[in-house]
Amino acid sequence: MRTIDPEKGGTVPLPSKGPREAILTRVPPAVRQELNRRREELNRRRAAMNVVGPEVSESQFLADVLATLVGRTDLNGEVTADLLVPIFDGTYDAEKAVADGEGVQEVLQLSA
């Protein structure tokens, strides 16, 4: 994968994030929608903090969420745990979501 280098007007390779393995899974549409909502929230927070760089991709977001969930924040690629925790800290109103028909029953809790 390559990224745009505005100074040179071309692209440069992204730095290596170390060894990675692909995981393929199918999730219910409501789960994917909720994860995408949270990723979009993260990207809005990053923009508000003037974080330089492209938005966090779905793949990178999921990899960093999983690394944080298992306590391996040292393996996070782009998203630090301090940015993830507020998105998964229980502020999302799961009961309201269920009442609104979203089908969400529990909120994923992360700890830094």
mmCIF file of N, CA, C and O in Angstrom:
data_model
loop_
_atom_site.group_PDB
_atom_site.id
_atom_site.type_symbol
_atom_site.label_atom_id
_atom_site.label_comp_id
_atom_site.label_asym_id
_atom_site.label_seq_id
_atom_site.Cartn_x
_atom_site.Cartn_y
_atom_site.Cartn_z
ATOM 1 N N MET A 1 0.840 -1.166 0.000
ATOM 2 C CA MET A 1 0.000 0.000 0.000
ATOM 3 C C MET A 1 0.891 1.238 0.000
ATOM 4 O O MET A 1 1.959 1.248 0.557
ATOM 5 N N ARG A 2 0.394 2.294 -0.628
ATOM 6 C CA ARG A 2 1.156 3.526 -0.744
ATOM 7 C C ARG A 2 0.313 4.690 -0.249
ATOM 8 O O ARG A 2 -0.901 4.620 -0.205
ATOM 9 N N THR A 3 0.978 5.761 0.128
ATOM 10 C CA THR A 3 0.296 6.974 0.563
ATOM 11 C C THR A 3 0.838 8.152 -0.233
ATOM 12 O O THR A 3 1.944 8.094 -0.764
ATOM 13 N N ILE A 4 0.060 9.214 -0.321
ATOM 14 C CA ILE A 4 0.459 10.394 -1.086
ATOM 15 C C ILE A 4 1.453 11.216 -0.276
ATOM 16 O O ILE A 4 1.269 11.450 0.905
ATOM 17 N N ASP A 5 2.516 11.624 -0.948
ATOM 18 C CA ASP A 5 3.511 12.510 -0.337
ATOM 19 C C ASP A 5 3.300 13.894 -0.947
ATOM 20 O O ASP A 5 3.701 14.144 -2.081
ATOM 21 N N PRO A 6 2.647 14.817 -0.202
ATOM 22 C CA PRO A 6 2.332 16.122 -0.777
ATOM 23 C C PRO A 6 3.567 16.934 -1.141
ATOM 24 O O PRO A 6 3.515 17.760 -2.042
ATOM 25 N N GLU A 7 4.681 16.711 -0.479
ATOM 26 C CA GLU A 7 5.899 17.471 -0.780
ATOM 27 C C GLU A 7 6.511 17.053 -2.109
ATOM 28 O O GLU A 7 7.064 17.863 -2.829
ATOM 29 N N LYS A 8 6.404 15.780 -2.424
ATOM 30 C CA LYS A 8 7.020 15.275 -3.657
ATOM 31 C C LYS A 8 6.010 15.125 -4.788
ATOM 32 O O LYS A 8 6.385 14.872 -5.915
ATOM 33 N N GLY A 9 4.713 15.241 -4.463
ATOM 34 C CA GLY A 9 3.696 15.133 -5.502
ATOM 35 C C GLY A 9 3.490 13.709 -6.002
ATOM 36 O O GLY A 9 2.875 13.497 -7.034
ATOM 37 N N GLY A 10 3.987 12.739 -5.294
ATOM 38 C CA GLY A 10 3.826 11.347 -5.698
ATOM 39 C C GLY A 10 3.395 10.503 -4.516
ATOM 40 O O GLY A 10 2.825 11.004 -3.554
ATOM 41 N N THR A 11 3.680 9.236 -4.605
ATOM 42 C CA THR A 11 3.324 8.345 -3.509
ATOM 43 C C THR A 11 4.576 7.723 -2.918
ATOM 44 O O THR A 11 5.607 7.615 -3.574
ATOM 45 N N VAL A 12 4.463 7.340 -1.654
ATOM 46 C CA VAL A 12 5.565 6.668 -0.967
ATOM 47 C C VAL A 12 4.986 5.455 -0.246
ATOM 48 O O VAL A 12 3.812 5.452 0.129
ATOM 49 N N PRO A 13 5.771 4.423 -0.043
ATOM 50 C CA PRO A 13 5.265 3.261 0.670
ATOM 51 C C PRO A 13 4.954 3.604 2.123
ATOM 52 O O PRO A 13 5.636 4.434 2.730
ATOM 53 N N LEU A 14 3.922 2.984 2.651
ATOM 54 C CA LEU A 14 3.614 3.146 4.065
ATOM 55 C C LEU A 14 4.632 2.373 4.889
ATOM 56 O O LEU A 14 5.141 1.345 4.459
ATOM 57 N N PRO A 15 4.947 2.863 6.082
ATOM 58 C CA PRO A 15 5.879 2.119 6.929
ATOM 59 C C PRO A 15 5.272 0.782 7.334
ATOM 60 O O PRO A 15 4.059 0.650 7.470
ATOM 61 N N SER A 16 6.119 -0.195 7.528
ATOM 62 C CA SER A 16 5.653 -1.523 7.924
ATOM 63 C C SER A 16 5.060 -1.487 9.320
ATOM 64 O O SER A 16 5.574 -0.806 10.209
ATOM 65 N N LYS A 17 3.987 -2.211 9.507
ATOM 66 C CA LYS A 17 3.374 -2.331 10.828
ATOM 67 C C LYS A 17 3.743 -3.668 11.459
ATOM 68 O O LYS A 17 3.130 -4.086 12.429
ATOM 69 N N GLY A 18 4.731 -4.329 10.879
ATOM 70 C CA GLY A 18 5.160 -5.614 11.411
ATOM 71 C C GLY A 18 4.329 -6.750 10.831
ATOM 72 O O GLY A 18 3.454 -6.552 10.005
ATOM 73 N N PRO A 19 4.608 -7.960 11.297
ATOM 74 C CA PRO A 19 3.883 -9.119 10.777
ATOM 75 C C PRO A 19 2.392 -9.018 11.100
ATOM 76 O O PRO A 19 2.020 -8.652 12.209
ATOM 77 N N ARG A 20 1.585 -9.327 10.128
ATOM 78 C CA ARG A 20 0.128 -9.297 10.291
ATOM 79 C C ARG A 20 -0.465 -10.542 9.652
ATOM 80 O O ARG A 20 0.086 -11.081 8.704
ATOM 81 N N GLU A 21 -1.591 -10.973 10.177
ATOM 82 C CA GLU A 21 -2.325 -12.104 9.603
ATOM 83 C C GLU A 21 -3.750 -11.669 9.331
ATOM 84 O O GLU A 21 -4.339 -10.919 10.114
ATOM 85 N N ALA A 22 -4.304 -12.142 8.228
ATOM 86 C CA ALA A 22 -5.674 -11.798 7.860
ATOM 87 C C ALA A 22 -6.668 -12.670 8.619
ATOM 88 O O ALA A 22 -6.415 -13.850 8.870
ATOM 89 N N ILE A 23 -7.776 -12.053 9.007
ATOM 90 C CA ILE A 23 -8.890 -12.769 9.619
ATOM 91 C C ILE A 23 -10.113 -12.460 8.774
ATOM 92 O O ILE A 23 -10.425 -11.296 8.532
ATOM 93 N N LEU A 24 -10.802 -13.476 8.328
ATOM 94 C CA LEU A 24 -12.012 -13.294 7.538
ATOM 95 C C LEU A 24 -13.190 -13.773 8.365
ATOM 96 O O LEU A 24 -13.193 -14.901 8.863
ATOM 97 N N THR A 25 -14.163 -12.919 8.540
ATOM 98 C CA THR A 25 -15.343 -13.297 9.310
ATOM 99 C C THR A 25 -16.561 -12.588 8.755
ATOM 100 O O THR A 25 -16.445 -11.589 8.043
ATOM 101 N N ARG A 26 -17.713 -13.106 9.074
ATOM 102 C CA ARG A 26 -18.969 -12.483 8.689
ATOM 103 C C ARG A 26 -19.668 -12.041 9.962
ATOM 104 O O ARG A 26 -19.751 -12.807 10.918
ATOM 105 N N VAL A 27 -20.135 -10.815 9.966
ATOM 106 C CA VAL A 27 -20.844 -10.289 11.125
ATOM 107 C C VAL A 27 -22.232 -9.836 10.685
ATOM 108 O O VAL A 27 -22.445 -9.504 9.520
ATOM 109 N N PRO A 28 -23.173 -9.805 11.616
ATOM 110 C CA PRO A 28 -24.503 -9.298 11.270
ATOM 111 C C PRO A 28 -24.401 -7.839 10.804
ATOM 112 O O PRO A 28 -23.545 -7.084 11.291
ATOM 113 N N PRO A 29 -25.250 -7.433 9.873
ATOM 114 C CA PRO A 29 -25.205 -6.053 9.373
ATOM 115 C C PRO A 29 -25.264 -5.004 10.480
ATOM 116 O O PRO A 29 -24.581 -3.987 10.400
ATOM 117 N N ALA A 30 -26.030 -5.250 11.521
ATOM 118 C CA ALA A 30 -26.140 -4.273 12.619
ATOM 119 C C ALA A 30 -24.797 -4.089 13.328
ATOM 120 O O ALA A 30 -24.463 -2.981 13.751
ATOM 121 N N VAL A 31 -24.016 -5.154 13.435
ATOM 122 C CA VAL A 31 -22.700 -5.064 14.080
ATOM 123 C C VAL A 31 -21.761 -4.239 13.210
ATOM 124 O O VAL A 31 -21.059 -3.346 13.698
ATOM 125 N N ARG A 32 -21.762 -4.507 11.920
ATOM 126 C CA ARG A 32 -20.882 -3.752 11.024
ATOM 127 C C ARG A 32 -21.271 -2.278 11.000
ATOM 128 O O ARG A 32 -20.405 -1.396 11.018
ATOM 129 N N GLN A 33 -22.566 -1.998 10.971
ATOM 130 C CA GLN A 33 -23.022 -0.606 10.988
ATOM 131 C C GLN A 33 -22.552 0.102 12.250
ATOM 132 O O GLN A 33 -22.108 1.245 12.203
ATOM 133 N N GLU A 34 -22.641 -0.581 13.391
ATOM 134 C CA GLU A 34 -22.222 0.032 14.650
ATOM 135 C C GLU A 34 -20.709 0.257 14.674
ATOM 136 O O GLU A 34 -20.230 1.292 15.120
ATOM 137 N N LEU A 35 -19.945 -0.704 14.185
ATOM 138 C CA LEU A 35 -18.498 -0.529 14.124
ATOM 139 C C LEU A 35 -18.133 0.628 13.197
ATOM 140 O O LEU A 35 -17.248 1.424 13.508
ATOM 141 N N ASN A 36 -18.822 0.728 12.067
ATOM 142 C CA ASN A 36 -18.555 1.836 11.151
ATOM 143 C C ASN A 36 -18.935 3.176 11.778
ATOM 144 O O ASN A 36 -18.248 4.175 11.591
ATOM 145 N N ARG A 37 -20.026 3.195 12.543
ATOM 146 C CA ARG A 37 -20.425 4.425 13.236
ATOM 147 C C ARG A 37 -19.320 4.861 14.198
ATOM 148 O O ARG A 37 -18.949 6.022 14.268
ATOM 149 N N ARG A 38 -18.785 3.896 14.918
ATOM 150 C CA ARG A 38 -17.733 4.206 15.887
ATOM 151 C C ARG A 38 -16.432 4.610 15.200
ATOM 152 O O ARG A 38 -15.717 5.496 15.658
ATOM 153 N N ARG A 39 -16.138 4.003 14.062
ATOM 154 C CA ARG A 39 -14.937 4.385 13.302
ATOM 155 C C ARG A 39 -15.085 5.812 12.770
ATOM 156 O O ARG A 39 -14.140 6.612 12.818
ATOM 157 N N GLU A 40 -16.272 6.143 12.288
ATOM 158 C CA GLU A 40 -16.513 7.504 11.812
ATOM 159 C C GLU A 40 -16.376 8.505 12.960
ATOM 160 O O GLU A 40 -15.838 9.595 12.781
ATOM 161 N N GLU A 41 -16.869 8.122 14.146
ATOM 162 C CA GLU A 41 -16.713 8.983 15.319
ATOM 163 C C GLU A 41 -15.230 9.179 15.629
ATOM 164 O O GLU A 41 -14.780 10.287 15.926
ATOM 165 N N LEU A 42 -14.462 8.106 15.562
ATOM 166 C CA LEU A 42 -13.020 8.192 15.797
ATOM 167 C C LEU A 42 -12.372 9.137 14.794
ATOM 168 O O LEU A 42 -11.561 9.984 15.161
ATOM 169 N N ASN A 43 -12.728 9.010 13.520
ATOM 170 C CA ASN A 43 -12.152 9.881 12.495
ATOM 171 C C ASN A 43 -12.532 11.340 12.734
ATOM 172 O O ASN A 43 -11.716 12.238 12.507
ATOM 173 N N ARG A 44 -13.756 11.601 13.218
ATOM 174 C CA ARG A 44 -14.143 12.971 13.558
ATOM 175 C C ARG A 44 -13.296 13.491 14.718
ATOM 176 O O ARG A 44 -12.843 14.635 14.705
ATOM 177 N N ARG A 45 -13.061 12.663 15.725
ATOM 178 C CA ARG A 45 -12.227 13.070 16.864
ATOM 179 C C ARG A 45 -10.806 13.364 16.413
ATOM 180 O O ARG A 45 -10.193 14.334 16.851
ATOM 181 N N ARG A 46 -10.280 12.515 15.537
ATOM 182 C CA ARG A 46 -8.916 12.728 15.039
ATOM 183 C C ARG A 46 -8.823 14.033 14.266
ATOM 184 O O ARG A 46 -7.870 14.789 14.399
ATOM 185 N N ALA A 47 -9.834 14.320 13.450
ATOM 186 C CA ALA A 47 -9.840 15.559 12.672
ATOM 187 C C ALA A 47 -9.916 16.763 13.602
ATOM 188 O O ALA A 47 -9.233 17.776 13.380
ATOM 189 N N ALA A 48 -10.731 16.667 14.652
ATOM 190 C CA ALA A 48 -10.857 17.767 15.616
ATOM 191 C C ALA A 48 -9.547 18.004 16.355
ATOM 192 O O ALA A 48 -9.267 19.122 16.793
ATOM 193 N N MET A 49 -8.738 16.959 16.490
ATOM 194 C CA MET A 49 -7.445 17.067 17.168
ATOM 195 C C MET A 49 -6.331 17.428 16.182
ATOM 196 O O MET A 49 -5.159 17.439 16.538
ATOM 197 N N ASN A 50 -6.710 17.664 14.924
ATOM 198 C CA ASN A 50 -5.753 18.004 13.864
ATOM 199 C C ASN A 50 -4.710 16.909 13.652
ATOM 200 O O ASN A 50 -3.541 17.196 13.407
ATOM 201 N N VAL A 51 -5.130 15.656 13.763
ATOM 202 C CA VAL A 51 -4.231 14.539 13.491
ATOM 203 C C VAL A 51 -3.959 14.508 11.990
ATOM 204 O O VAL A 51 -4.882 14.506 11.182
ATOM 205 N N VAL A 52 -2.695 14.522 11.630
ATOM 206 C CA VAL A 52 -2.306 14.523 10.230
ATOM 207 C C VAL A 52 -2.384 13.108 9.685
ATOM 208 O O VAL A 52 -1.979 12.156 10.337
ATOM 209 N N GLY A 53 -2.899 12.977 8.485
ATOM 210 C CA GLY A 53 -2.943 11.680 7.834
ATOM 211 C C GLY A 53 -4.343 11.323 7.387
ATOM 212 O O GLY A 53 -5.311 12.012 7.713
ATOM 213 N N PRO A 54 -4.435 10.239 6.626
ATOM 214 C CA PRO A 54 -5.748 9.825 6.115
ATOM 215 C C PRO A 54 -6.632 9.292 7.239
ATOM 216 O O PRO A 54 -6.165 9.001 8.339
ATOM 217 N N GLU A 55 -7.912 9.171 6.913
ATOM 218 C CA GLU A 55 -8.832 8.566 7.873
ATOM 219 C C GLU A 55 -8.420 7.125 8.128
ATOM 220 O O GLU A 55 -7.804 6.477 7.291
ATOM 221 N N VAL A 56 -8.784 6.624 9.299
ATOM 222 C CA VAL A 56 -8.478 5.248 9.662
ATOM 223 C C VAL A 56 -9.410 4.327 8.876
ATOM 224 O O VAL A 56 -10.630 4.509 8.890
ATOM 225 N N SER A 57 -8.824 3.360 8.190
ATOM 226 C CA SER A 57 -9.617 2.423 7.396
ATOM 227 C C SER A 57 -10.373 1.458 8.309
ATOM 228 O O SER A 57 -10.041 1.291 9.490
ATOM 229 N N GLU A 58 -11.370 0.811 7.747
ATOM 230 C CA GLU A 58 -12.132 -0.178 8.501
ATOM 231 C C GLU A 58 -11.215 -1.295 8.992
ATOM 232 O O GLU A 58 -11.272 -1.700 10.148
ATOM 233 N N SER A 59 -10.324 -1.751 8.123
ATOM 234 C CA SER A 59 -9.416 -2.832 8.470
ATOM 235 C C SER A 59 -8.498 -2.440 9.622
ATOM 236 O O SER A 59 -8.321 -3.189 10.592
ATOM 237 N N GLN A 60 -7.901 -1.238 9.528
ATOM 238 C CA GLN A 60 -6.995 -0.791 10.587
ATOM 239 C C GLN A 60 -7.740 -0.563 11.888
ATOM 240 O O GLN A 60 -7.254 -0.899 12.965
ATOM 241 N N PHE A 61 -8.935 -0.003 11.807
ATOM 242 C CA PHE A 61 -9.750 0.228 12.995
ATOM 243 C C PHE A 61 -10.025 -1.091 13.710
ATOM 244 O O PHE A 61 -9.817 -1.217 14.918
ATOM 245 N N LEU A 62 -10.456 -2.104 12.953
ATOM 246 C CA LEU A 62 -10.759 -3.399 13.565
ATOM 247 C C LEU A 62 -9.509 -4.048 14.147
ATOM 248 O O LEU A 62 -9.556 -4.622 15.244
ATOM 249 N N ALA A 63 -8.386 -3.950 13.454
ATOM 250 C CA ALA A 63 -7.136 -4.519 13.975
ATOM 251 C C ALA A 63 -6.745 -3.845 15.293
ATOM 252 O O ALA A 63 -6.356 -4.522 16.250
ATOM 253 N N ASP A 64 -6.886 -2.526 15.356
ATOM 254 C CA ASP A 64 -6.512 -1.805 16.576
ATOM 255 C C ASP A 64 -7.507 -2.045 17.707
ATOM 256 O O ASP A 64 -7.118 -2.116 18.872
ATOM 257 N N VAL A 65 -8.792 -2.181 17.382
ATOM 258 C CA VAL A 65 -9.790 -2.524 18.408
ATOM 259 C C VAL A 65 -9.470 -3.891 19.004
ATOM 260 O O VAL A 65 -9.464 -4.065 20.226
ATOM 261 N N LEU A 66 -9.165 -4.863 18.152
ATOM 262 C CA LEU A 66 -8.862 -6.207 18.646
ATOM 263 C C LEU A 66 -7.579 -6.207 19.478
ATOM 264 O O LEU A 66 -7.531 -6.854 20.530
ATOM 265 N N ALA A 67 -6.556 -5.500 19.030
ATOM 266 C CA ALA A 67 -5.309 -5.435 19.805
ATOM 267 C C ALA A 67 -5.566 -4.811 21.175
ATOM 268 O O ALA A 67 -5.056 -5.299 22.194
ATOM 269 N N THR A 68 -6.369 -3.758 21.213
ATOM 270 C CA THR A 68 -6.696 -3.109 22.482
ATOM 271 C C THR A 68 -7.520 -4.031 23.363
ATOM 272 O O THR A 68 -7.275 -4.137 24.567
ATOM 273 N N LEU A 69 -8.456 -4.723 22.769
ATOM 274 C CA LEU A 69 -9.344 -5.621 23.509
ATOM 275 C C LEU A 69 -8.573 -6.725 24.224
ATOM 276 O O LEU A 69 -8.893 -7.087 25.354
ATOM 277 N N VAL A 70 -7.517 -7.227 23.592
ATOM 278 C CA VAL A 70 -6.734 -8.299 24.215
ATOM 279 C C VAL A 70 -5.542 -7.760 25.013
ATOM 280 O O VAL A 70 -4.701 -8.531 25.465
ATOM 281 N N GLY A 71 -5.486 -6.441 25.172
ATOM 282 C CA GLY A 71 -4.446 -5.861 26.008
ATOM 283 C C GLY A 71 -3.100 -5.689 25.335
ATOM 284 O O GLY A 71 -2.084 -5.526 26.009
ATOM 285 N N ARG A 72 -3.060 -5.712 24.008
ATOM 286 C CA ARG A 72 -1.794 -5.550 23.285
ATOM 287 C C ARG A 72 -1.772 -4.222 22.538
ATOM 288 O O ARG A 72 -1.624 -4.163 21.323
ATOM 289 N N THR A 73 -1.917 -3.141 23.292
ATOM 290 C CA THR A 73 -1.925 -1.820 22.674
ATOM 291 C C THR A 73 -0.584 -1.476 22.023
ATOM 292 O O THR A 73 -0.524 -0.584 21.184
ATOM 293 N N ASP A 74 0.455 -2.203 22.394
ATOM 294 C CA ASP A 74 1.754 -1.995 21.748
ATOM 295 C C ASP A 74 1.723 -2.393 20.276
ATOM 296 O O ASP A 74 2.591 -2.005 19.506
ATOM 297 N N LEU A 75 0.707 -3.152 19.872
ATOM 298 C CA LEU A 75 0.590 -3.588 18.489
ATOM 299 C C LEU A 75 -0.378 -2.734 17.671
ATOM 300 O O LEU A 75 -0.589 -3.002 16.494
ATOM 301 N N ASN A 76 -0.968 -1.725 18.300
ATOM 302 C CA ASN A 76 -1.881 -0.849 17.558
ATOM 303 C C ASN A 76 -1.112 -0.157 16.449
ATOM 304 O O ASN A 76 -0.003 0.335 16.659
ATOM 305 N N GLY A 77 -1.719 -0.109 15.270
ATOM 306 C CA GLY A 77 -1.058 0.496 14.125
ATOM 307 C C GLY A 77 -1.223 1.999 14.051
ATOM 308 O O GLY A 77 -0.259 2.742 14.020
ATOM 309 N N GLU A 78 -2.457 2.484 14.010
ATOM 310 C CA GLU A 78 -2.711 3.912 13.845
ATOM 311 C C GLU A 78 -3.501 4.510 14.991
ATOM 312 O O GLU A 78 -3.432 5.703 15.230
ATOM 313 N N VAL A 79 -4.272 3.697 15.671
ATOM 314 C CA VAL A 79 -5.205 4.213 16.673
ATOM 315 C C VAL A 79 -4.735 3.812 18.062
ATOM 316 O O VAL A 79 -4.685 2.629 18.389
ATOM 317 N N THR A 80 -4.380 4.786 18.856
ATOM 318 C CA THR A 80 -3.941 4.500 20.213
ATOM 319 C C THR A 80 -5.146 4.208 21.102
ATOM 320 O O THR A 80 -6.259 4.652 20.829
ATOM 321 N N ALA A 81 -4.912 3.448 22.142
ATOM 322 C CA ALA A 81 -5.994 3.046 23.044
ATOM 323 C C ALA A 81 -6.700 4.246 23.647
ATOM 324 O O ALA A 81 -7.911 4.217 23.848
ATOM 325 N N ASP A 82 -5.966 5.331 23.907
ATOM 326 C CA ASP A 82 -6.618 6.494 24.509
ATOM 327 C C ASP A 82 -7.648 7.121 23.580
ATOM 328 O O ASP A 82 -8.579 7.782 24.034
ATOM 329 N N LEU A 83 -7.534 6.897 22.268
ATOM 330 C CA LEU A 83 -8.558 7.360 21.341
ATOM 331 C C LEU A 83 -9.700 6.354 21.212
ATOM 332 O O LEU A 83 -10.831 6.735 20.936
ATOM 333 N N LEU A 84 -9.402 5.075 21.421
ATOM 334 C CA LEU A 84 -10.445 4.049 21.295
ATOM 335 C C LEU A 84 -11.358 3.985 22.510
ATOM 336 O O LEU A 84 -12.564 3.814 22.373
ATOM 337 N N VAL A 85 -10.784 4.097 23.686
ATOM 338 C CA VAL A 85 -11.572 3.905 24.910
ATOM 339 C C VAL A 85 -12.792 4.816 24.977
ATOM 340 O O VAL A 85 -13.882 4.337 25.288
ATOM 341 N N PRO A 86 -12.687 6.122 24.661
ATOM 342 C CA PRO A 86 -13.895 6.946 24.743
ATOM 343 C C PRO A 86 -15.014 6.485 23.809
ATOM 344 O O PRO A 86 -16.187 6.707 24.080
ATOM 345 N N ILE A 87 -14.648 5.829 22.725
ATOM 346 C CA ILE A 87 -15.654 5.375 21.768
ATOM 347 C C ILE A 87 -16.364 4.119 22.271
ATOM 348 O O ILE A 87 -17.499 3.845 21.913
ATOM 349 N N PHE A 88 -15.697 3.358 23.136
ATOM 350 C CA PHE A 88 -16.255 2.114 23.656
ATOM 351 C C PHE A 88 -16.443 2.157 25.170
ATOM 352 O O PHE A 88 -16.438 1.138 25.814
ATOM 353 N N ASP A 89 -16.599 3.338 25.736
ATOM 354 C CA ASP A 89 -16.630 3.444 27.192
ATOM 355 C C ASP A 89 -18.016 3.359 27.815
ATOM 356 O O ASP A 89 -18.190 3.650 28.979
ATOM 357 N N GLY A 90 -19.002 2.979 27.056
ATOM 358 C CA GLY A 90 -20.346 2.861 27.612
ATOM 359 C C GLY A 90 -21.180 4.111 27.420
ATOM 360 O O GLY A 90 -22.320 4.157 27.847
ATOM 361 N N THR A 91 -20.633 5.130 26.758
ATOM 362 C CA THR A 91 -21.424 6.332 26.515
ATOM 363 C C THR A 91 -22.477 6.082 25.452
ATOM 364 O O THR A 91 -23.462 6.794 25.378
ATOM 365 N N TYR A 92 -22.262 5.080 24.636
ATOM 366 C CA TYR A 92 -23.265 4.714 23.641
ATOM 367 C C TYR A 92 -24.458 4.115 24.374
ATOM 368 O O TYR A 92 -24.312 3.232 25.205
ATOM 369 N N ASP A 93 -25.633 4.588 24.090
ATOM 370 C CA ASP A 93 -26.841 4.181 24.795
ATOM 371 C C ASP A 93 -27.418 2.919 24.151
ATOM 372 O O ASP A 93 -28.238 2.991 23.239
ATOM 373 N N ALA A 94 -26.961 1.754 24.611
ATOM 374 C CA ALA A 94 -27.392 0.485 24.034
ATOM 375 C C ALA A 94 -28.885 0.276 24.218
ATOM 376 O O ALA A 94 -29.561 -0.230 23.319
ATOM 377 N N GLU A 95 -29.427 0.635 25.375
ATOM 378 C CA GLU A 95 -30.860 0.447 25.602
ATOM 379 C C GLU A 95 -31.677 1.276 24.623
ATOM 380 O O GLU A 95 -32.684 0.816 24.096
ATOM 381 N N LYS A 96 -31.241 2.500 24.364
ATOM 382 C CA LYS A 96 -31.937 3.336 23.397
ATOM 383 C C LYS A 96 -31.846 2.726 22.008
ATOM 384 O O LYS A 96 -32.816 2.713 21.254
ATOM 385 N N ALA A 97 -30.681 2.185 21.668
ATOM 386 C CA ALA A 97 -30.505 1.570 20.355
ATOM 387 C C ALA A 97 -31.448 0.384 20.181
ATOM 388 O O ALA A 97 -32.045 0.209 19.121
ATOM 389 N N VAL A 98 -31.591 -0.432 21.221
ATOM 390 C CA VAL A 98 -32.504 -1.564 21.161
ATOM 391 C C VAL A 98 -33.932 -1.046 21.005
ATOM 392 O O VAL A 98 -34.704 -1.539 20.187
ATOM 393 N N ALA A 99 -34.286 -0.027 21.780
ATOM 394 C CA ALA A 99 -35.625 0.551 21.691
ATOM 395 C C ALA A 99 -35.896 1.125 20.304
ATOM 396 O O ALA A 99 -37.011 1.082 19.808
ATOM 397 N N ASP A 100 -34.833 1.646 19.678
ATOM 398 C CA ASP A 100 -34.970 2.202 18.336
ATOM 399 C C ASP A 100 -34.931 1.127 17.255
ATOM 400 O O ASP A 100 -34.978 1.435 16.073
ATOM 401 N N GLY A 101 -34.788 -0.143 17.680
ATOM 402 C CA GLY A 101 -34.818 -1.245 16.727
ATOM 403 C C GLY A 101 -33.489 -1.584 16.100
ATOM 404 O O GLY A 101 -33.431 -2.295 15.105
ATOM 405 N N GLU A 102 -32.390 -1.104 16.656
ATOM 406 C CA GLU A 102 -31.085 -1.413 16.077
ATOM 407 C C GLU A 102 -30.609 -2.815 16.434
ATOM 408 O O GLU A 102 -29.691 -3.327 15.838
ATOM 409 N N GLY A 103 -31.182 -3.423 17.471
ATOM 410 C CA GLY A 103 -30.814 -4.778 17.839
ATOM 411 C C GLY A 103 -29.551 -4.900 18.653
ATOM 412 O O GLY A 103 -29.036 -5.993 18.841
ATOM 413 N N VAL A 104 -29.026 -3.816 19.147
ATOM 414 C CA VAL A 104 -27.808 -3.864 19.950
ATOM 415 C C VAL A 104 -28.203 -4.187 21.378
ATOM 416 O O VAL A 104 -29.039 -3.536 21.968
ATOM 417 N N GLN A 105 -27.560 -5.203 21.977
ATOM 418 C CA GLN A 105 -27.933 -5.613 23.321
ATOM 419 C C GLN A 105 -26.862 -5.302 24.349
ATOM 420 O O GLN A 105 -27.152 -5.153 25.513
ATOM 421 N N GLU A 106 -25.628 -5.229 23.940
ATOM 422 C CA GLU A 106 -24.541 -4.948 24.872
ATOM 423 C C GLU A 106 -23.565 -3.988 24.231
ATOM 424 O O GLU A 106 -23.463 -3.908 23.031
ATOM 425 N N VAL A 107 -22.854 -3.282 25.048
ATOM 426 C CA VAL A 107 -21.827 -2.368 24.575
ATOM 427 C C VAL A 107 -20.479 -2.987 24.872
ATOM 428 O O VAL A 107 -20.212 -3.445 25.976
ATOM 429 N N LEU A 108 -19.611 -3.019 23.856
ATOM 430 C CA LEU A 108 -18.262 -3.537 24.049
ATOM 431 C C LEU A 108 -17.507 -2.605 24.978
ATOM 432 O O LEU A 108 -17.468 -1.405 24.787
ATOM 433 N N GLN A 109 -16.947 -3.148 26.012
ATOM 434 C CA GLN A 109 -16.198 -2.352 26.976
ATOM 435 C C GLN A 109 -14.701 -2.594 26.756
ATOM 436 O O GLN A 109 -14.258 -3.725 26.731
ATOM 437 N N LEU A 110 -13.963 -1.528 26.617
ATOM 438 C CA LEU A 110 -12.517 -1.620 26.485
ATOM 439 C C LEU A 110 -11.882 -0.932 27.678
ATOM 440 O O LEU A 110 -12.428 -0.006 28.236
ATOM 441 N N SER A 111 -10.719 -1.400 28.043
ATOM 442 C CA SER A 111 -9.976 -0.705 29.096
ATOM 443 C C SER A 111 -8.565 -0.485 28.600
ATOM 444 O O SER A 111 -7.991 -1.333 27.945
ATOM 445 N N ALA A 112 -8.036 0.687 28.919
ATOM 446 C CA ALA A 112 -6.690 1.029 28.445
ATOM 447 C C ALA A 112 -5.655 0.276 29.237
ATOM 448 O O ALA A 112 -5.818 -0.112 30.336
#
